[in-house]
């Protein structure tokens, strides 16, 4: 019978906190970059420009139809060989996570925008608004409300997906479990502690997402 | 618009006296020919109704009049200026944005902005498009909101209004731009029967005040009552045109007779 002992784990709590911090940084960083890039991809899809749309769609499908772990390994190990440059692990991790997020966010944004009734943009146009004014003042405010639950959901997934960067030695929360395990030979406790930390951070966020969704439905 | 400037007669509102004019408007949706070269001129102060069976192209045509549908051929001419690619310094052309600032539109399904209150819906155009100060826009907006009888609803949200109230707000929103003409596209067709009257009442008072209007409607008797001229559209063409008396009392066209007989049943 295995006897649990969390005492050695608690002694390494500073490592876990550092790891959690790194995980948060990669999550927020890749969400921010993914948001900007995702918006660009979304507008490229909606632009009505053939080649631009084709390129954006190609990008999306490439990153949506291959596993994130494979993307991470490919960008860290294969891409530097092709380009003949050195890509540090933190840069490969941030780039991959951001591109992956962008591919999914773009679809969330696009879905939100096209779900807004065409009559809304026509009503804006009919009072003389420009295409950009219609997008910014009429379509986007409604679309953002509608895409919020899917956006939060995708961001929660993004937070958990950062755990994969540990395979290229980025010192995130999951990586720290490996480190602590090496020091203490307590793998069960180390991974349990990590699981608890992920949960403690994400649970309030998913609850918040539920509240947002309820309020949004009440608003419509 | 890509038509050659030389191919159509030089527009001169001075001689024709028309405020808004459609010339040879053709529109296809893919293989489907919806409009076969429509000519129609509306004078300032005139109220003109377009009637006709479903699918006759009347909604497509009125949407062409403010370029919400881009005609495949033909011109929309406002005060003698052709709507098309804007040439800086060329007084013969105007952009579609400028056209829409002068020609308002009210839709069948209201299309109020659901994330804005009644007042915000109505000041949107004056503030964002005409760049009026908020205070001035509110003053103008409240004037029209009161005219359509909804002053006490100024801070209500669209989803708190009945269909008839929504449509009256939509009319106020169009009027707040202080347009020279108003296009009404089946503005009572989506309303419960008991709410039709309040919207028609507002339209009638606009007619009484001399607002230039083009009205696409299925309310034949209202059209007869409020219009100086009625146009009957059939299969993408103007099949008959004349005063309400000509059109309704002594229809010469067989298809028009058949169309009208359904309303007298």
Tab-separated table of C-alpha atoms in Angstrom:
chain	number	residue	atom	x	y	z
A	1	UNK	CA	0.000	0.000	0.000
A	2	UNK	CA	1.358	3.350	-1.075
A	3	UNK	CA	1.784	5.881	1.704
A	4	UNK	CA	1.158	9.421	0.598
A	5	UNK	CA	3.535	12.060	1.832
A	6	UNK	CA	3.052	15.636	0.752
A	7	UNK	CA	5.701	17.076	3.070
A	8	UNK	CA	8.555	16.971	0.519
A	9	UNK	CA	6.217	18.481	-2.068
A	10	UNK	CA	5.292	21.364	0.183
A	11	UNK	CA	8.969	22.127	0.633
A	12	UNK	CA	9.203	22.611	-3.115
A	13	UNK	CA	6.201	24.927	-3.177
A	14	UNK	CA	8.311	27.827	-4.470
A	15	UNK	CA	9.055	25.778	-7.598
A	16	UNK	CA	5.361	25.110	-8.142
A	17	UNK	CA	4.514	28.760	-7.706
A	18	UNK	CA	7.222	29.743	-10.168
A	19	UNK	CA	5.893	27.122	-12.580
A	20	UNK	CA	2.341	28.378	-12.139
A	21	UNK	CA	3.559	31.904	-12.828
A	22	UNK	CA	5.343	30.761	-16.017
A	23	UNK	CA	2.177	28.959	-17.113
A	24	UNK	CA	0.123	32.109	-16.544
A	25	UNK	CA	2.646	34.199	-18.495
A	26	UNK	CA	2.566	31.810	-21.466
A	27	UNK	CA	-1.218	31.661	-21.329
A	28	UNK	CA	-1.730	35.420	-21.212
A	29	UNK	CA	1.006	36.063	-23.764
A	30	UNK	CA	-0.327	33.524	-26.253
A	31	UNK	CA	-3.914	34.652	-25.708
A	32	UNK	CA	-2.934	38.279	-26.380
A	33	UNK	CA	-0.905	37.441	-29.489
A	34	UNK	CA	-3.501	34.887	-30.585
A	35	UNK	CA	-6.226	37.496	-30.227
A	36	UNK	CA	-4.478	40.023	-32.459
A	37	UNK	CA	-3.449	37.424	-35.031
A	38	UNK	CA	-6.841	35.707	-34.809
A	39	UNK	CA	-8.603	39.006	-35.573
A	40	UNK	CA	-6.354	39.517	-38.579
A	41	UNK	CA	-7.073	35.984	-39.813
A	42	UNK	CA	-10.805	36.507	-39.207
A	43	UNK	CA	-10.894	39.747	-41.221
A	44	UNK	CA	-8.842	38.082	-43.951
A	45	UNK	CA	-11.493	35.360	-44.112
A	46	UNK	CA	-14.271	37.958	-44.311
A	47	UNK	CA	-12.458	40.285	-46.702
A	48	UNK	CA	-13.816	38.778	-49.903
A	49	UNK	CA	-10.271	38.856	-51.260
A	50	UNK	CA	-9.682	35.419	-52.831
A	51	UNK	CA	-5.970	34.795	-52.181
A	52	UNK	CA	-6.111	36.411	-48.729
A	53	UNK	CA	-9.077	34.265	-47.735
A	54	UNK	CA	-7.418	31.161	-49.149
A	55	UNK	CA	-4.208	31.845	-47.231
A	56	UNK	CA	-6.036	32.529	-43.963
A	57	UNK	CA	-8.122	29.396	-44.312
A	58	UNK	CA	-5.024	27.339	-45.095
A	59	UNK	CA	-3.347	28.651	-41.946
A	60	UNK	CA	-6.409	27.849	-39.850
A	61	UNK	CA	-6.786	24.301	-41.131
A	62	UNK	CA	-3.069	23.582	-40.731
A	63	UNK	CA	-3.159	24.517	-37.052
A	64	UNK	CA	-6.598	23.100	-36.311
A	65	UNK	CA	-5.978	19.723	-37.945
A	66	UNK	CA	-2.591	18.866	-36.457
A	67	UNK	CA	-1.944	18.167	-32.749
A	68	UNK	CA	-0.482	21.019	-30.729
A	69	UNK	CA	2.236	18.719	-29.374
A	70	UNK	CA	3.375	17.910	-32.917
A	71	UNK	CA	3.342	21.600	-33.859
A	72	UNK	CA	5.444	22.400	-30.824
A	73	UNK	CA	8.027	19.733	-31.595
A	74	UNK	CA	8.092	20.662	-35.272
A	75	UNK	CA	8.609	24.383	-34.664
A	76	UNK	CA	11.268	23.717	-32.027
A	77	UNK	CA	13.228	20.963	-33.786
A	78	UNK	CA	12.391	21.048	-37.506
A	79	UNK	CA	11.840	24.703	-38.296
A	80	UNK	CA	15.311	25.835	-37.116
A	81	UNK	CA	16.887	23.251	-39.464
A	82	UNK	CA	14.832	24.495	-42.415
A	83	UNK	CA	15.459	28.173	-41.690
A	84	UNK	CA	19.046	27.675	-40.559
A	85	UNK	CA	18.475	29.775	-37.447
A	86	UNK	CA	18.407	29.066	-33.751
A	87	UNK	CA	14.988	29.231	-32.078
A	88	UNK	CA	15.138	29.243	-28.265
A	89	UNK	CA	12.585	27.052	-26.529
A	90	UNK	CA	10.652	29.967	-25.025
A	91	UNK	CA	10.249	31.560	-28.464
A	92	UNK	CA	9.167	28.272	-30.066
A	93	UNK	CA	6.686	27.732	-27.237
A	94	UNK	CA	5.188	31.211	-27.393
A	95	UNK	CA	5.021	31.192	-31.202
A	96	UNK	CA	3.343	27.802	-31.402
A	97	UNK	CA	0.835	28.533	-28.654
A	98	UNK	CA	-0.038	31.884	-30.243
A	99	UNK	CA	-0.501	30.469	-33.741
A	100	UNK	CA	-2.602	27.635	-32.373
A	101	UNK	CA	-4.765	30.055	-30.390
A	102	UNK	CA	-5.097	32.362	-33.405
A	103	UNK	CA	-6.428	29.546	-35.600
A	104	UNK	CA	-9.193	28.757	-33.122
A	105	UNK	CA	-9.942	32.350	-32.084
A	106	UNK	CA	-10.310	33.363	-35.729
A	107	UNK	CA	-13.087	30.817	-36.070
A	108	UNK	CA	-14.756	32.020	-32.857
A	109	UNK	CA	-14.627	35.629	-34.103
A	110	UNK	CA	-15.797	34.757	-37.588
A	111	UNK	CA	-18.680	32.706	-36.244
A	112	UNK	CA	-19.740	35.590	-34.013
A	113	UNK	CA	-19.568	38.167	-36.775
A	114	UNK	CA	-21.438	36.176	-39.427
A	115	UNK	CA	-24.135	35.295	-36.904
A	116	UNK	CA	-25.199	38.959	-36.752
A	117	UNK	CA	-28.200	39.519	-38.998
A	118	UNK	CA	-27.430	41.181	-42.326
A	119	UNK	CA	-30.186	43.689	-41.589
A	120	UNK	CA	-27.963	45.196	-38.894
A	121	UNK	CA	-25.204	46.208	-41.295
A	122	UNK	CA	-27.829	47.344	-43.806
A	123	UNK	CA	-29.449	49.563	-41.198
A	124	UNK	CA	-26.046	51.056	-40.428
A	125	UNK	CA	-25.286	51.567	-44.104
A	126	UNK	CA	-28.725	53.119	-44.636
A	127	UNK	CA	-27.906	55.968	-42.252
A	128	UNK	CA	-24.702	56.581	-44.190
A	129	UNK	CA	-22.176	54.749	-42.026
A	130	UNK	CA	-18.986	53.491	-43.662
A	131	UNK	CA	-18.179	49.788	-43.685
A	132	UNK	CA	-15.692	50.260	-40.863
A	133	UNK	CA	-18.138	52.297	-38.763
A	134	UNK	CA	-20.768	49.590	-39.220
A	135	UNK	CA	-18.277	46.919	-38.144
A	136	UNK	CA	-17.000	48.835	-35.127
A	137	UNK	CA	-20.236	50.345	-33.811
A	138	UNK	CA	-22.952	47.927	-34.890
A	139	UNK	CA	-21.660	44.447	-35.711
A	140	UNK	CA	-18.688	43.946	-33.359
A	141	UNK	CA	-20.403	45.038	-30.116
A	142	UNK	CA	-23.150	42.495	-30.754
A	143	UNK	CA	-20.781	39.829	-32.056
A	144	UNK	CA	-18.434	40.125	-29.058
A	145	UNK	CA	-21.293	39.461	-26.637
A	146	UNK	CA	-22.258	36.422	-28.663
A	147	UNK	CA	-18.713	35.024	-28.983
A	148	UNK	CA	-17.793	35.539	-25.315
A	149	UNK	CA	-18.641	32.046	-23.990
A	150	UNK	CA	-16.757	30.331	-26.840
A	151	UNK	CA	-13.842	32.722	-26.365
A	152	UNK	CA	-13.560	32.011	-22.646
A	153	UNK	CA	-13.902	28.295	-23.283
A	154	UNK	CA	-11.095	28.383	-25.836
A	155	UNK	CA	-8.929	30.379	-23.421
A	156	UNK	CA	-9.451	27.828	-20.658
A	157	UNK	CA	-8.312	25.134	-23.077
A	158	UNK	CA	-5.358	27.330	-23.970
A	159	UNK	CA	-4.333	27.507	-20.318
A	160	UNK	CA	-4.271	23.714	-20.086
A	161	UNK	CA	-2.562	23.374	-23.456
A	162	UNK	CA	0.446	25.311	-22.151
A	163	UNK	CA	1.346	22.172	-20.187
A	164	UNK	CA	2.716	20.750	-23.464
A	165	UNK	CA	5.570	23.277	-23.524
A	166	UNK	CA	7.214	21.227	-20.768
A	167	UNK	CA	8.314	18.740	-23.467
A	168	UNK	CA	10.672	21.366	-24.878
A	169	UNK	CA	11.925	22.198	-21.357
A	170	UNK	CA	10.031	25.389	-20.760
A	171	UNK	CA	9.799	25.555	-16.971
A	172	UNK	CA	6.021	25.738	-16.649
A	173	UNK	CA	3.870	24.180	-13.963
A	174	UNK	CA	3.899	20.701	-15.522
A	175	UNK	CA	7.669	20.856	-16.029
A	176	UNK	CA	8.092	21.670	-12.349
A	177	UNK	CA	6.273	18.468	-11.452
A	178	UNK	CA	8.985	16.571	-13.315
A	179	UNK	CA	11.684	18.547	-11.524
A	180	UNK	CA	10.159	18.013	-8.093
A	181	UNK	CA	9.660	14.359	-8.883
A	182	UNK	CA	13.365	14.068	-9.681
A	183	UNK	CA	14.272	15.635	-6.351
A	184	UNK	CA	11.775	13.848	-4.118
A	185	UNK	CA	10.863	10.607	-5.917
A	186	UNK	CA	7.267	11.448	-5.119
A	187	UNK	CA	5.623	11.433	-8.607
A	188	UNK	CA	2.081	10.816	-7.364
A	189	UNK	CA	2.204	13.729	-4.958
A	190	UNK	CA	3.971	15.981	-7.459
A	191	UNK	CA	1.381	15.428	-10.202
A	192	UNK	CA	-1.481	15.621	-7.737
A	193	UNK	CA	-0.208	18.966	-6.527
A	194	UNK	CA	0.060	20.207	-10.098
A	195	UNK	CA	-3.451	19.005	-10.919
A	196	UNK	CA	-4.797	20.836	-7.876
A	197	UNK	CA	-3.029	24.039	-8.904
A	198	UNK	CA	-4.455	23.890	-12.451
A	199	UNK	CA	-7.898	23.280	-11.022
A	200	UNK	CA	-7.712	26.057	-8.464
A	201	UNK	CA	-6.783	28.558	-11.147
A	202	UNK	CA	-9.281	27.409	-13.786
A	203	UNK	CA	-12.342	26.586	-11.725
A	204	UNK	CA	-13.171	30.221	-10.888
A	205	UNK	CA	-12.652	31.153	-14.539
A	206	UNK	CA	-15.100	28.551	-15.824
A	207	UNK	CA	-17.603	29.657	-13.181
A	208	UNK	CA	-17.131	33.230	-14.390
A	209	UNK	CA	-17.747	32.031	-17.955
A	210	UNK	CA	-21.042	30.505	-16.849
A	211	UNK	CA	-22.100	33.814	-15.313
A	212	UNK	CA	-21.158	35.679	-18.487
A	213	UNK	CA	-23.127	33.236	-20.593
A	214	UNK	CA	-26.205	33.468	-18.381
A	215	UNK	CA	-26.104	37.252	-18.394
A	216	UNK	CA	-25.670	37.268	-22.141
A	217	UNK	CA	-28.679	35.028	-22.663
A	218	UNK	CA	-30.743	37.200	-20.342
A	219	UNK	CA	-29.642	40.243	-22.339
A	220	UNK	CA	-30.825	38.804	-25.650
B	1	UNK	CA	-21.511	51.961	-61.121
B	2	UNK	CA	-19.586	51.279	-64.238
B	3	UNK	CA	-21.857	52.734	-66.892
B	4	UNK	CA	-20.241	55.126	-69.300
B	5	UNK	CA	-21.132	58.728	-68.531
B	6	UNK	CA	-21.906	59.329	-72.197
B	7	UNK	CA	-24.328	56.424	-72.528
B	8	UNK	CA	-27.128	57.973	-70.536
B	9	UNK	CA	-28.609	61.383	-70.957
B	10	UNK	CA	-26.923	64.048	-68.918
B	11	UNK	CA	-28.962	64.279	-65.755
B	12	UNK	CA	-30.532	67.622	-65.221
B	13	UNK	CA	-32.815	67.800	-62.266
B	14	UNK	CA	-33.585	71.377	-63.184
B	15	UNK	CA	-35.482	70.365	-66.296
B	16	UNK	CA	-37.039	67.118	-65.049
B	17	UNK	CA	-37.631	68.403	-61.526
B	18	UNK	CA	-36.866	64.975	-60.087
B	19	UNK	CA	-35.224	64.568	-56.716
B	20	UNK	CA	-34.365	60.891	-56.997
B	21	UNK	CA	-34.259	59.071	-60.268
B	22	UNK	CA	-33.640	55.511	-61.367
B	23	UNK	CA	-32.562	55.038	-64.938
B	24	UNK	CA	-32.431	51.662	-66.665
B	25	UNK	CA	-31.901	49.717	-63.447
B	26	UNK	CA	-31.084	46.073	-64.149
B	27	UNK	CA	-30.353	43.506	-61.461
B	28	UNK	CA	-29.628	39.802	-61.608
B	29	UNK	CA	-29.087	37.366	-58.780
B	30	UNK	CA	-26.969	34.779	-60.532
B	31	UNK	CA	-29.019	33.450	-63.432
B	32	UNK	CA	-32.205	34.988	-62.067
B	33	UNK	CA	-33.129	38.267	-63.736
B	34	UNK	CA	-34.890	40.338	-61.097
B	35	UNK	CA	-35.068	43.784	-62.675
B	36	UNK	CA	-35.241	44.437	-66.405
B	37	UNK	CA	-34.290	48.070	-66.788
B	38	UNK	CA	-36.498	50.152	-64.512
B	39	UNK	CA	-36.942	53.890	-65.091
B	40	UNK	CA	-38.599	55.882	-62.372
B	41	UNK	CA	-38.269	59.485	-61.234
B	42	UNK	CA	-39.551	60.869	-57.966
B	43	UNK	CA	-40.208	64.576	-57.593
B	44	UNK	CA	-39.508	66.476	-54.412
B	45	UNK	CA	-42.513	66.249	-52.145
B	46	UNK	CA	-44.051	63.376	-54.063
B	47	UNK	CA	-45.389	60.246	-52.398
B	48	UNK	CA	-45.093	57.246	-54.691
B	49	UNK	CA	-46.162	53.711	-53.881
B	50	UNK	CA	-44.928	50.555	-55.548
B	51	UNK	CA	-47.294	47.595	-55.474
B	52	UNK	CA	-47.107	44.190	-57.070
B	53	UNK	CA	-47.063	40.479	-56.340
B	54	UNK	CA	-44.336	38.834	-54.265
B	55	UNK	CA	-41.216	38.274	-56.319
B	56	UNK	CA	-42.000	41.097	-58.738
B	57	UNK	CA	-38.742	42.831	-57.777
B	58	UNK	CA	-40.192	45.817	-55.927
B	59	UNK	CA	-38.089	45.319	-52.786
B	60	UNK	CA	-34.943	44.753	-54.836
B	61	UNK	CA	-35.724	47.912	-56.765
B	62	UNK	CA	-36.232	50.128	-53.715
B	63	UNK	CA	-32.998	48.712	-52.258
B	64	UNK	CA	-31.233	49.720	-55.470
B	65	UNK	CA	-32.478	53.259	-54.948
B	66	UNK	CA	-30.083	53.720	-52.023
B	67	UNK	CA	-27.502	51.258	-53.321
B	68	UNK	CA	-28.060	48.564	-50.709
B	69	UNK	CA	-28.294	46.438	-53.832
B	70	UNK	CA	-25.801	47.416	-56.479
B	71	UNK	CA	-27.516	47.509	-59.868
B	72	UNK	CA	-25.843	45.511	-62.623
B	73	UNK	CA	-26.654	48.292	-65.054
B	74	UNK	CA	-28.348	51.648	-64.928
B	75	UNK	CA	-27.990	54.698	-62.760
B	76	UNK	CA	-29.358	56.172	-59.598
B	77	UNK	CA	-29.386	59.935	-59.889
B	78	UNK	CA	-29.911	62.225	-56.922
B	79	UNK	CA	-30.456	65.929	-57.546
B	80	UNK	CA	-28.906	65.520	-60.957
B	81	UNK	CA	-25.789	63.784	-59.685
B	82	UNK	CA	-25.109	60.211	-60.676
B	83	UNK	CA	-24.246	57.884	-57.796
B	84	UNK	CA	-21.026	56.127	-58.556
B	85	UNK	CA	-17.297	56.123	-58.054
B	86	UNK	CA	-16.589	59.484	-56.584
B	87	UNK	CA	-14.378	61.697	-58.631
B	88	UNK	CA	-12.909	64.411	-56.502
B	89	UNK	CA	-14.100	67.730	-57.780
B	90	UNK	CA	-16.536	66.181	-60.247
B	91	UNK	CA	-19.893	67.708	-59.382
B	92	UNK	CA	-21.751	65.165	-61.531
B	93	UNK	CA	-21.078	62.267	-59.205
B	94	UNK	CA	-21.808	61.408	-55.604
B	95	UNK	CA	-20.686	58.493	-53.445
B	96	UNK	CA	-23.180	55.996	-52.065
B	97	UNK	CA	-22.478	57.188	-48.521
B	98	UNK	CA	-23.504	60.707	-49.479
B	99	UNK	CA	-26.640	59.385	-51.200
B	100	UNK	CA	-27.637	57.528	-48.051
B	101	UNK	CA	-27.173	60.615	-45.914
B	102	UNK	CA	-29.882	62.252	-48.044
B	103	UNK	CA	-32.149	59.279	-48.668
B	104	UNK	CA	-33.286	57.392	-45.580
B	105	UNK	CA	-34.644	53.879	-45.475
B	106	UNK	CA	-37.027	51.965	-43.242
B	107	UNK	CA	-37.005	48.168	-43.389
B	108	UNK	CA	-39.613	45.466	-43.104
B	109	UNK	CA	-37.897	43.950	-40.073
B	110	UNK	CA	-37.072	47.284	-38.381
B	111	UNK	CA	-33.390	46.396	-37.909
B	112	UNK	CA	-33.083	48.436	-34.749
B	113	UNK	CA	-29.691	48.128	-33.062
B	114	UNK	CA	-30.495	45.795	-30.136
B	115	UNK	CA	-27.462	46.897	-28.095
B	116	UNK	CA	-28.595	50.516	-28.109
B	117	UNK	CA	-31.558	52.206	-26.437
B	118	UNK	CA	-34.257	53.970	-28.411
B	119	UNK	CA	-32.484	57.308	-28.057
B	120	UNK	CA	-29.083	55.840	-28.901
B	121	UNK	CA	-30.543	54.211	-32.014
B	122	UNK	CA	-31.873	57.538	-33.201
B	123	UNK	CA	-28.794	59.677	-32.445
B	124	UNK	CA	-26.383	57.160	-33.995
B	125	UNK	CA	-26.568	58.653	-37.485
B	126	UNK	CA	-26.423	62.327	-36.483
B	127	UNK	CA	-23.489	61.735	-34.103
B	128	UNK	CA	-21.411	59.200	-36.049
B	129	UNK	CA	-22.191	60.131	-39.642
B	130	UNK	CA	-23.083	63.823	-39.480
B	131	UNK	CA	-20.652	64.507	-36.624
B	132	UNK	CA	-23.152	66.553	-34.694
B	133	UNK	CA	-22.543	67.176	-31.013
B	134	UNK	CA	-24.338	64.761	-28.729
B	135	UNK	CA	-26.465	67.541	-27.285
B	136	UNK	CA	-27.626	68.699	-30.701
B	137	UNK	CA	-28.241	65.116	-31.835
B	138	UNK	CA	-30.322	64.392	-28.742
B	139	UNK	CA	-32.397	67.497	-29.350
B	140	UNK	CA	-33.100	66.492	-32.950
B	141	UNK	CA	-33.677	62.856	-31.999
B	142	UNK	CA	-36.114	63.665	-29.199
B	143	UNK	CA	-38.076	65.835	-31.584
B	144	UNK	CA	-38.627	62.883	-33.944
B	145	UNK	CA	-39.069	60.342	-31.171
B	146	UNK	CA	-41.852	62.572	-29.821
B	147	UNK	CA	-43.346	62.895	-33.304
B	148	UNK	CA	-43.710	59.126	-33.567
B	149	UNK	CA	-45.259	59.162	-30.103
B	150	UNK	CA	-42.547	57.388	-28.126
B	151	UNK	CA	-41.016	60.143	-26.001
B	152	UNK	CA	-41.563	58.158	-22.805
B	153	UNK	CA	-39.696	55.179	-24.354
B	154	UNK	CA	-36.465	57.072	-25.002
B	155	UNK	CA	-34.434	54.911	-22.617
B	156	UNK	CA	-36.130	51.609	-23.437
B	157	UNK	CA	-34.298	48.793	-25.200
B	158	UNK	CA	-35.606	47.535	-28.541
B	159	UNK	CA	-36.551	44.139	-27.093
B	160	UNK	CA	-38.898	45.912	-24.670
B	161	UNK	CA	-40.954	47.385	-27.524
B	162	UNK	CA	-43.839	46.030	-29.578
B	163	UNK	CA	-43.357	45.589	-33.312
B	164	UNK	CA	-45.272	48.766	-34.053
B	165	UNK	CA	-43.176	50.738	-31.578
B	166	UNK	CA	-39.979	49.310	-33.046
B	167	UNK	CA	-41.002	50.388	-36.508
B	168	UNK	CA	-41.856	53.892	-35.276
B	169	UNK	CA	-38.384	54.120	-33.702
B	170	UNK	CA	-36.899	52.955	-37.014
B	171	UNK	CA	-38.783	55.751	-38.761
B	172	UNK	CA	-37.514	58.271	-36.189
B	173	UNK	CA	-33.976	56.954	-36.732
B	174	UNK	CA	-34.276	57.576	-40.472
B	175	UNK	CA	-35.841	61.019	-39.930
B	176	UNK	CA	-33.128	62.111	-37.484
B	177	UNK	CA	-30.756	62.263	-40.446
B	178	UNK	CA	-33.146	64.921	-41.794
B	179	UNK	CA	-33.213	63.234	-45.185
B	180	UNK	CA	-34.605	64.690	-48.393
B	181	UNK	CA	-36.452	61.485	-49.162
B	182	UNK	CA	-37.486	58.304	-47.397
B	183	UNK	CA	-37.658	54.772	-48.798
B	184	UNK	CA	-40.121	52.495	-47.021
B	185	UNK	CA	-39.714	48.793	-47.780
B	186	UNK	CA	-42.865	46.915	-46.687
B	187	UNK	CA	-42.756	48.601	-43.308
B	188	UNK	CA	-45.959	46.968	-42.037
B	189	UNK	CA	-45.515	43.471	-43.457
B	190	UNK	CA	-43.875	42.050	-40.332
B	191	UNK	CA	-46.418	43.552	-37.946
B	192	UNK	CA	-49.375	41.971	-36.202
B	193	UNK	CA	-52.545	43.287	-37.863
B	194	UNK	CA	-53.555	45.373	-34.851
B	195	UNK	CA	-50.216	47.227	-34.925
B	196	UNK	CA	-50.299	48.180	-38.604
B	197	UNK	CA	-52.454	51.247	-38.023
B	198	UNK	CA	-50.055	53.085	-35.711
B	199	UNK	CA	-47.216	52.800	-38.248
B	200	UNK	CA	-49.383	53.813	-41.185
B	201	UNK	CA	-50.538	56.786	-39.119
B	202	UNK	CA	-46.952	57.985	-38.799
B	203	UNK	CA	-46.340	57.510	-42.527
B	204	UNK	CA	-49.513	59.408	-43.327
B	205	UNK	CA	-48.476	62.363	-41.171
B	206	UNK	CA	-45.101	62.425	-42.951
B	207	UNK	CA	-46.950	62.546	-46.252
B	208	UNK	CA	-49.066	65.414	-44.943
B	209	UNK	CA	-45.890	67.289	-44.019
B	210	UNK	CA	-44.608	66.972	-47.573
B	211	UNK	CA	-41.906	64.310	-47.080
B	212	UNK	CA	-40.789	62.760	-50.344
B	213	UNK	CA	-41.426	59.038	-50.055
B	214	UNK	CA	-41.191	55.862	-52.067
B	215	UNK	CA	-43.338	53.208	-50.432
B	216	UNK	CA	-43.234	49.513	-51.264
B	217	UNK	CA	-46.368	48.090	-49.721
B	218	UNK	CA	-49.064	45.442	-49.756
B	219	UNK	CA	-51.502	47.871	-48.127
B	220	UNK	CA	-53.289	48.769	-51.341
B	221	UNK	CA	-55.941	51.033	-49.879
B	222	UNK	CA	-53.353	52.882	-47.808
B	223	UNK	CA	-51.215	53.336	-50.921
B	224	UNK	CA	-54.209	54.718	-52.776
B	225	UNK	CA	-55.005	57.036	-49.920
B	226	UNK	CA	-51.573	58.503	-49.292
B	227	UNK	CA	-49.868	58.468	-52.708
B	228	UNK	CA	-49.991	60.800	-55.661
B	229	UNK	CA	-48.777	58.052	-57.936
B	230	UNK	CA	-48.851	54.265	-57.891
B	231	UNK	CA	-46.500	52.011	-59.778
B	232	UNK	CA	-47.459	48.388	-60.395
B	233	UNK	CA	-44.494	46.075	-60.802
B	234	UNK	CA	-44.700	42.643	-62.353
B	235	UNK	CA	-41.828	40.270	-63.154
B	236	UNK	CA	-39.110	42.882	-62.861
B	237	UNK	CA	-40.822	45.531	-64.964
B	238	UNK	CA	-43.115	48.458	-64.380
B	239	UNK	CA	-46.369	47.082	-65.800
B	240	UNK	CA	-48.621	50.034	-65.007
B	241	UNK	CA	-48.232	53.490	-63.561
B	242	UNK	CA	-50.621	56.285	-62.793
B	243	UNK	CA	-52.707	58.112	-60.229
B	244	UNK	CA	-54.410	55.987	-57.576
B	245	UNK	CA	-57.688	56.470	-59.409
B	246	UNK	CA	-56.230	55.283	-62.709
B	247	UNK	CA	-54.573	52.279	-61.163
B	248	UNK	CA	-57.234	51.098	-58.761
B	249	UNK	CA	-60.555	52.260	-60.229
B	250	UNK	CA	-59.881	51.668	-63.897
B	251	UNK	CA	-56.955	49.289	-64.281
B	252	UNK	CA	-56.131	48.826	-67.929
B	253	UNK	CA	-53.579	46.081	-67.471
B	254	UNK	CA	-54.872	42.489	-67.230
B	255	UNK	CA	-52.241	41.414	-64.725
B	256	UNK	CA	-52.965	44.450	-62.580
B	257	UNK	CA	-56.664	43.557	-62.671
B	258	UNK	CA	-55.871	40.036	-61.576
B	259	UNK	CA	-53.581	41.333	-58.817
B	260	UNK	CA	-56.165	43.798	-57.520
B	261	UNK	CA	-59.024	41.301	-57.640
B	262	UNK	CA	-57.345	39.377	-54.853
B	263	UNK	CA	-57.652	42.375	-52.581
B	264	UNK	CA	-61.327	42.941	-53.309
B	265	UNK	CA	-62.257	39.353	-52.622
